[in-house]
Amino acid sequence: MTLDPRGQVFDEHRNLLFSVAYRILGTAADAEDAVQDAWLRWSAADRSRVADPKGYLARIVSNLALDRLRSAQVRRETYVGPWLPEPILTSTDTADDVTAADAVSMALLVVLETLTPLERAVFVLREAFGFSYAEIAEAVDRSEDAVRQAAHRARGHVQARRPRFPADHARQRKVTERFLSAATGGDINMLMQLLAPDVTLWTDGGGKVRQAMRPVTGADRVAAWFAGIAARPYQGVAPADMAVEVVEVNGRAGIVFSGGGRVIATLTLDLDEDGRIAGIHNVANPDKLHAVGTRTVHRIETGR
């Protein structure tokens, strides 16, 4: 039986479409929905008028994601506590590709969250996928001049706020493993050696589980926070009953905590130029852990 060529073409680019949508939206569930909506439009399209299926599909999904982001940002304004992106498991290939790994890092996605929806879509399509200004203008239904201005603003904003010293994969994993050992053992001294003096911890419980409602800043306070939670049950799971794994989360070594038959939290680290931990992103909102809980691994793509 011959497979539907339309479906074959779409499946060839599915990873790319998810990569675009996830970077724009910051949530795996919404990105998957945008990809599904793109399939519906593609299946109804007149393919004889589509010269470049890859570019055509990328423009469709970016437009759909942009519409979803506008609605999502209204909801995020009333979000309880810090809002962090939904973590995803990524393949080892992604972690070995510095460009791809950095493009989906928690640190960058958090910075992208501070952009306007238009700036975010333009930045993703231009910086990660190399679309021309004309192509982006068509995708987001704006003039080329408006797109150029949005790209300039977004680029400046991101460069001023993103981490400047991305660590290589081996170093990231080594520090993550040492941090895990110190945190689960309540070793304050080791934590203080690993943490940068001005380290910041962001925790996202979404009002569903108890977490810090504001960022925790400073090595002393962050070390005390982790030493404290290591000594008591977390979300009803005793430390002794908790399973902990170091896996690839958003292109880098990350930590997944499980217990009671579910994933209860993920944690990722950002390092400074000296290899010390400058930022920690802890996601515990159960609504954001479905993708990790199903063990879905995404292969993130960049470029065209």
Short mmCIF file of C-alpha atoms in Angstrom, two decimals:
data_model
loop_
_atom_site.label_atom_id
_atom_site.label_comp_id
_atom_site.label_asym_id
_atom_site.label_seq_id
_atom_site.Cartn_x
_atom_site.Cartn_y
_atom_site.Cartn_z
CA MET A 1 0.00 0.00 0.00
CA THR A 2 1.40 3.42 -0.98
CA LEU A 3 1.59 5.96 1.79
CA ASP A 4 -0.09 9.32 1.29
CA PRO A 5 2.66 11.60 -0.15
CA ARG A 6 1.07 14.55 1.63
CA GLY A 7 1.52 12.80 4.97
CA GLN A 8 5.05 11.73 4.10
CA VAL A 9 6.10 15.30 3.34
CA PHE A 10 4.57 16.54 6.56
CA ASP A 11 6.22 13.82 8.65
CA GLU A 12 9.62 14.71 7.14
CA HIS A 13 9.30 18.17 8.64
CA ARG A 14 7.43 17.37 11.87
CA ASN A 15 10.51 17.82 14.09
CA LEU A 16 11.21 21.17 12.47
CA LEU A 17 7.62 22.33 12.97
CA PHE A 18 7.65 21.32 16.63
CA SER A 19 11.00 23.09 17.07
CA VAL A 20 9.58 26.33 15.65
CA ALA A 21 6.35 26.17 17.66
CA TYR A 22 8.04 25.21 20.93
CA ARG A 23 10.54 28.06 20.73
CA ILE A 24 7.74 30.53 20.08
CA LEU A 25 5.37 29.18 22.73
CA GLY A 26 7.58 27.68 25.45
CA THR A 27 5.08 24.87 26.06
CA ALA A 28 5.22 21.40 24.53
CA ALA A 29 1.46 20.82 24.67
CA ASP A 30 0.65 24.05 22.82
CA ALA A 31 3.43 23.37 20.32
CA GLU A 32 2.00 19.93 19.55
CA ASP A 33 -1.44 21.50 19.08
CA ALA A 34 0.03 24.04 16.67
CA VAL A 35 1.69 21.24 14.69
CA GLN A 36 -1.62 19.37 14.51
CA ASP A 37 -3.40 22.50 13.29
CA ALA A 38 -0.66 22.93 10.69
CA TRP A 39 -1.35 19.40 9.47
CA LEU A 40 -5.02 20.23 8.99
CA ARG A 41 -4.12 23.24 6.88
CA TRP A 42 -1.51 21.31 4.94
CA SER A 43 -3.90 18.45 4.20
CA ALA A 44 -6.37 20.93 2.71
CA ALA A 45 -3.78 22.93 0.74
CA ASP A 46 -3.38 22.93 -3.04
CA ARG A 47 0.09 21.38 -3.24
CA SER A 48 0.48 22.34 -6.88
CA ARG A 49 0.88 25.93 -5.72
CA VAL A 50 3.47 25.12 -3.02
CA ALA A 51 7.01 25.39 -4.42
CA ASP A 52 8.79 25.00 -1.05
CA PRO A 53 6.87 22.66 1.32
CA LYS A 54 9.39 23.10 4.16
CA GLY A 55 9.17 26.90 4.13
CA TYR A 56 5.43 26.82 3.58
CA LEU A 57 4.86 24.54 6.59
CA ALA A 58 7.22 26.56 8.79
CA ARG A 59 5.32 29.74 7.95
CA ILE A 60 1.99 28.07 8.73
CA VAL A 61 3.09 26.74 12.12
CA SER A 62 4.77 30.00 13.12
CA ASN A 63 1.58 31.93 12.35
CA LEU A 64 -0.49 29.44 14.36
CA ALA A 65 1.97 29.57 17.26
CA LEU A 66 1.94 33.36 17.23
CA ASP A 67 -1.85 33.37 17.56
CA ARG A 68 -1.64 30.93 20.46
CA LEU A 69 1.08 32.96 22.15
CA ARG A 70 -1.04 36.11 22.14
CA SER A 71 -3.79 34.25 24.01
CA ALA A 72 -1.33 32.53 26.33
CA GLN A 73 0.34 35.78 27.41
CA VAL A 74 -2.96 37.07 28.76
CA ARG A 75 -3.24 33.98 30.97
CA ARG A 76 0.39 34.22 32.07
CA GLU A 77 -0.18 37.72 33.44
CA THR A 78 -2.23 36.16 36.27
CA TYR A 79 0.02 33.13 36.75
CA VAL A 80 0.81 32.27 40.38
CA GLY A 81 4.54 32.72 41.03
CA PRO A 82 7.32 32.70 38.40
CA TRP A 83 6.33 31.32 34.99
CA LEU A 84 8.88 28.94 33.48
CA PRO A 85 8.75 27.12 30.14
CA GLU A 86 7.49 23.56 29.98
CA PRO A 87 10.55 21.26 30.09
CA ILE A 88 11.12 18.65 27.39
CA LEU A 89 13.45 15.70 27.07
CA THR A 90 15.85 16.07 24.16
CA SER A 91 18.08 13.63 22.33
CA THR A 92 21.81 13.32 22.94
CA ASP A 93 22.34 14.63 19.40
CA THR A 94 20.72 17.88 20.50
CA ALA A 95 23.00 18.16 23.52
CA ASP A 96 26.05 17.60 21.32
CA ASP A 97 24.89 20.35 18.94
CA VAL A 98 25.74 23.52 20.86
CA THR A 99 23.54 25.69 18.65
CA ALA A 100 20.47 23.48 19.01
CA ALA A 101 21.04 22.94 22.72
CA ASP A 102 21.34 26.65 23.42
CA ALA A 103 18.26 27.43 21.32
CA VAL A 104 15.99 25.42 23.63
CA SER A 105 17.76 26.06 26.93
CA MET A 106 15.57 27.15 29.81
CA ALA A 107 17.66 30.31 30.18
CA LEU A 108 17.02 31.44 26.61
CA LEU A 109 13.33 30.51 26.67
CA VAL A 110 12.90 32.56 29.84
CA VAL A 111 14.46 35.56 28.09
CA LEU A 112 12.22 35.03 25.04
CA GLU A 113 9.23 35.16 27.38
CA THR A 114 10.00 38.85 28.02
CA LEU A 115 9.60 39.73 24.33
CA THR A 116 6.35 40.72 22.68
CA PRO A 117 4.69 37.90 20.71
CA LEU A 118 5.75 39.49 17.42
CA GLU A 119 9.35 40.00 18.56
CA ARG A 120 9.55 36.42 19.77
CA ALA A 121 8.24 34.94 16.52
CA VAL A 122 10.53 37.13 14.44
CA PHE A 123 13.56 36.30 16.58
CA VAL A 124 12.93 32.55 16.36
CA LEU A 125 12.38 32.54 12.60
CA ARG A 126 15.32 34.83 11.90
CA GLU A 127 17.96 33.70 14.40
CA ALA A 128 17.22 29.98 14.68
CA PHE A 129 16.00 29.19 11.20
CA GLY A 130 17.52 31.85 8.96
CA PHE A 131 14.30 33.01 7.32
CA SER A 132 14.56 36.16 5.24
CA TYR A 133 12.75 39.28 6.37
CA ALA A 134 10.40 38.90 3.41
CA GLU A 135 9.51 35.34 4.40
CA ILE A 136 8.94 36.34 8.02
CA ALA A 137 6.79 39.28 6.96
CA GLU A 138 4.58 36.89 5.00
CA ALA A 139 4.39 34.44 7.92
CA VAL A 140 3.42 37.02 10.55
CA ASP A 141 1.41 39.28 8.25
CA ARG A 142 3.54 42.39 8.80
CA SER A 143 5.57 44.67 6.54
CA GLU A 144 9.25 43.93 6.02
CA ASP A 145 10.13 47.20 7.75
CA ALA A 146 8.09 46.22 10.82
CA VAL A 147 9.78 42.82 10.88
CA ARG A 148 13.26 44.36 10.65
CA GLN A 149 12.49 46.69 13.55
CA ALA A 150 11.09 43.82 15.63
CA ALA A 151 14.17 41.71 14.86
CA HIS A 152 16.50 44.56 15.92
CA ARG A 153 14.66 45.08 19.22
CA ALA A 154 14.49 41.37 19.97
CA ARG A 155 18.15 40.74 19.18
CA GLY A 156 19.30 43.56 21.42
CA HIS A 157 17.03 42.48 24.24
CA VAL A 158 18.17 38.84 24.08
CA GLN A 159 21.87 39.65 23.79
CA ALA A 160 21.66 41.84 26.88
CA ARG A 161 19.98 39.19 29.00
CA ARG A 162 20.97 35.72 27.83
CA PRO A 163 23.82 33.80 29.53
CA ARG A 164 27.10 34.66 27.84
CA PHE A 165 29.04 31.53 28.73
CA PRO A 166 27.30 28.35 27.52
CA ALA A 167 29.08 25.36 29.04
CA ASP A 168 30.08 22.33 27.03
CA HIS A 169 28.00 19.22 27.57
CA ALA A 170 30.58 17.27 29.60
CA ARG A 171 31.17 20.15 32.00
CA GLN A 172 27.44 20.79 32.36
CA ARG A 173 26.79 17.15 33.23
CA LYS A 174 29.66 16.98 35.74
CA VAL A 175 28.46 20.07 37.62
CA THR A 176 24.86 18.81 37.52
CA GLU A 177 25.87 15.48 39.04
CA ARG A 178 27.92 17.18 41.77
CA PHE A 179 25.04 19.53 42.52
CA LEU A 180 22.61 16.61 42.75
CA SER A 181 24.87 14.79 45.18
CA ALA A 182 25.26 17.86 47.38
CA ALA A 183 21.59 18.85 47.27
CA THR A 184 20.18 15.40 48.04
CA GLY A 185 22.75 14.93 50.79
CA GLY A 186 22.11 18.33 52.33
CA ASP A 187 25.81 19.20 51.94
CA ILE A 188 25.80 22.96 52.45
CA ASN A 189 29.57 23.27 52.08
CA MET A 190 29.61 21.55 48.70
CA LEU A 191 26.61 23.58 47.54
CA MET A 192 28.41 26.79 48.46
CA GLN A 193 31.43 25.71 46.39
CA LEU A 194 29.23 25.03 43.36
CA LEU A 195 27.05 28.14 43.52
CA ALA A 196 28.05 31.55 42.20
CA PRO A 197 27.66 34.27 44.87
CA ASP A 198 24.78 35.90 42.98
CA VAL A 199 23.07 32.67 41.89
CA THR A 200 19.31 32.91 41.35
CA LEU A 201 16.76 30.11 41.76
CA TRP A 202 13.41 30.25 39.96
CA THR A 203 10.73 27.77 41.02
CA ASP A 204 7.48 27.21 39.13
CA GLY A 205 4.67 25.50 41.02
CA GLY A 206 1.89 27.37 39.25
CA GLY A 207 -0.08 27.56 42.48
CA LYS A 208 -0.55 23.78 42.28
CA VAL A 209 2.31 22.77 44.56
CA ARG A 210 4.22 24.68 47.20
CA GLN A 211 7.21 26.52 45.76
CA ALA A 212 9.04 29.81 46.29
CA MET A 213 6.71 32.57 45.06
CA ARG A 214 9.61 34.85 44.11
CA PRO A 215 13.12 34.18 42.81
CA VAL A 216 15.60 33.17 45.52
CA THR A 217 18.89 35.07 45.13
CA GLY A 218 22.32 34.58 46.72
CA ALA A 219 24.39 31.48 47.40
CA ASP A 220 23.53 31.36 51.13
CA ARG A 221 19.77 31.49 50.55
CA VAL A 222 19.78 29.06 47.62
CA ALA A 223 21.97 26.54 49.46
CA ALA A 224 19.72 26.74 52.53
CA TRP A 225 16.63 26.25 50.35
CA PHE A 226 17.95 23.02 48.83
CA ALA A 227 19.34 21.73 52.12
CA GLY A 228 15.92 22.29 53.65
CA ILE A 229 13.89 20.40 51.05
CA ALA A 230 16.37 17.50 51.10
CA ALA A 231 15.43 16.77 54.70
CA ARG A 232 11.64 16.50 54.34
CA PRO A 233 8.98 14.96 52.08
CA TYR A 234 8.33 16.78 48.82
CA GLN A 235 4.81 16.70 47.40
CA GLY A 236 4.05 13.83 49.75
CA VAL A 237 7.06 11.76 48.67
CA ALA A 238 9.77 11.01 51.25
CA PRO A 239 13.37 11.55 50.11
CA ALA A 240 14.08 7.83 50.47
CA ASP A 241 11.19 7.01 48.09
CA MET A 242 12.21 9.47 45.42
CA ALA A 243 13.86 8.41 42.15
CA VAL A 244 16.31 10.88 40.64
CA GLU A 245 17.79 10.82 37.13
CA VAL A 246 20.27 12.98 35.26
CA VAL A 247 18.96 13.16 31.68
CA GLU A 248 18.91 15.56 28.75
CA VAL A 249 16.42 18.33 29.53
CA ASN A 250 16.12 21.17 27.01
CA GLY A 251 19.40 20.32 25.34
CA ARG A 252 21.49 20.11 28.50
CA ALA A 253 22.08 17.84 31.45
CA GLY A 254 19.13 18.19 33.80
CA ILE A 255 17.55 16.42 36.75
CA VAL A 256 14.18 14.66 36.84
CA PHE A 257 12.62 13.83 40.22
CA SER A 258 9.97 11.11 40.36
CA GLY A 259 7.90 9.51 43.11
CA GLY A 260 4.46 8.15 43.76
CA GLY A 261 4.21 6.95 40.16
CA ARG A 262 4.70 10.40 38.61
CA VAL A 263 7.30 12.99 37.71
CA ILE A 264 7.23 15.63 40.43
CA ALA A 265 9.86 18.13 39.28
CA THR A 266 12.66 18.94 36.84
CA LEU A 267 15.71 21.05 37.47
CA THR A 268 18.23 22.62 35.09
CA LEU A 269 21.37 24.66 35.76
CA ASP A 270 23.07 27.58 34.01
CA LEU A 271 26.81 27.99 34.53
CA ASP A 272 28.99 31.10 34.50
CA GLU A 273 32.41 31.42 32.85
CA ASP A 274 34.06 29.79 35.88
CA GLY A 275 31.76 26.76 35.79
CA ARG A 276 29.82 27.84 38.86
CA ILE A 277 26.04 27.69 38.96
CA ALA A 278 24.60 31.10 38.12
CA GLY A 279 20.96 30.14 37.57
CA ILE A 280 18.62 27.29 38.52
CA HIS A 281 15.21 26.62 36.96
CA ASN A 282 12.96 24.27 38.92
CA VAL A 283 9.61 23.26 37.36
CA ALA A 284 7.14 21.47 39.64
CA ASN A 285 3.77 22.53 38.21
CA PRO A 286 2.20 19.14 37.34
CA ASP A 287 0.52 20.69 34.29
CA LYS A 288 3.99 21.27 32.80
CA LEU A 289 5.41 17.80 33.41
CA HIS A 290 3.31 15.70 31.03
CA ALA A 291 5.88 15.69 28.22
CA VAL A 292 8.64 14.56 30.58
CA GLY A 293 6.30 12.10 32.30
CA THR A 294 5.49 10.34 29.03
CA ARG A 295 9.23 10.06 28.30
CA THR A 296 8.74 11.74 24.94
CA VAL A 297 12.14 12.66 23.51
CA HIS A 298 12.29 15.51 20.99
CA ARG A 299 14.96 16.01 18.35
CA ILE A 300 15.30 19.77 18.07
CA GLU A 301 16.25 21.24 14.69
CA THR A 302 17.83 24.52 13.65
CA GLY A 303 18.53 26.11 10.32
CA ARG A 304 16.88 25.49 6.98
#
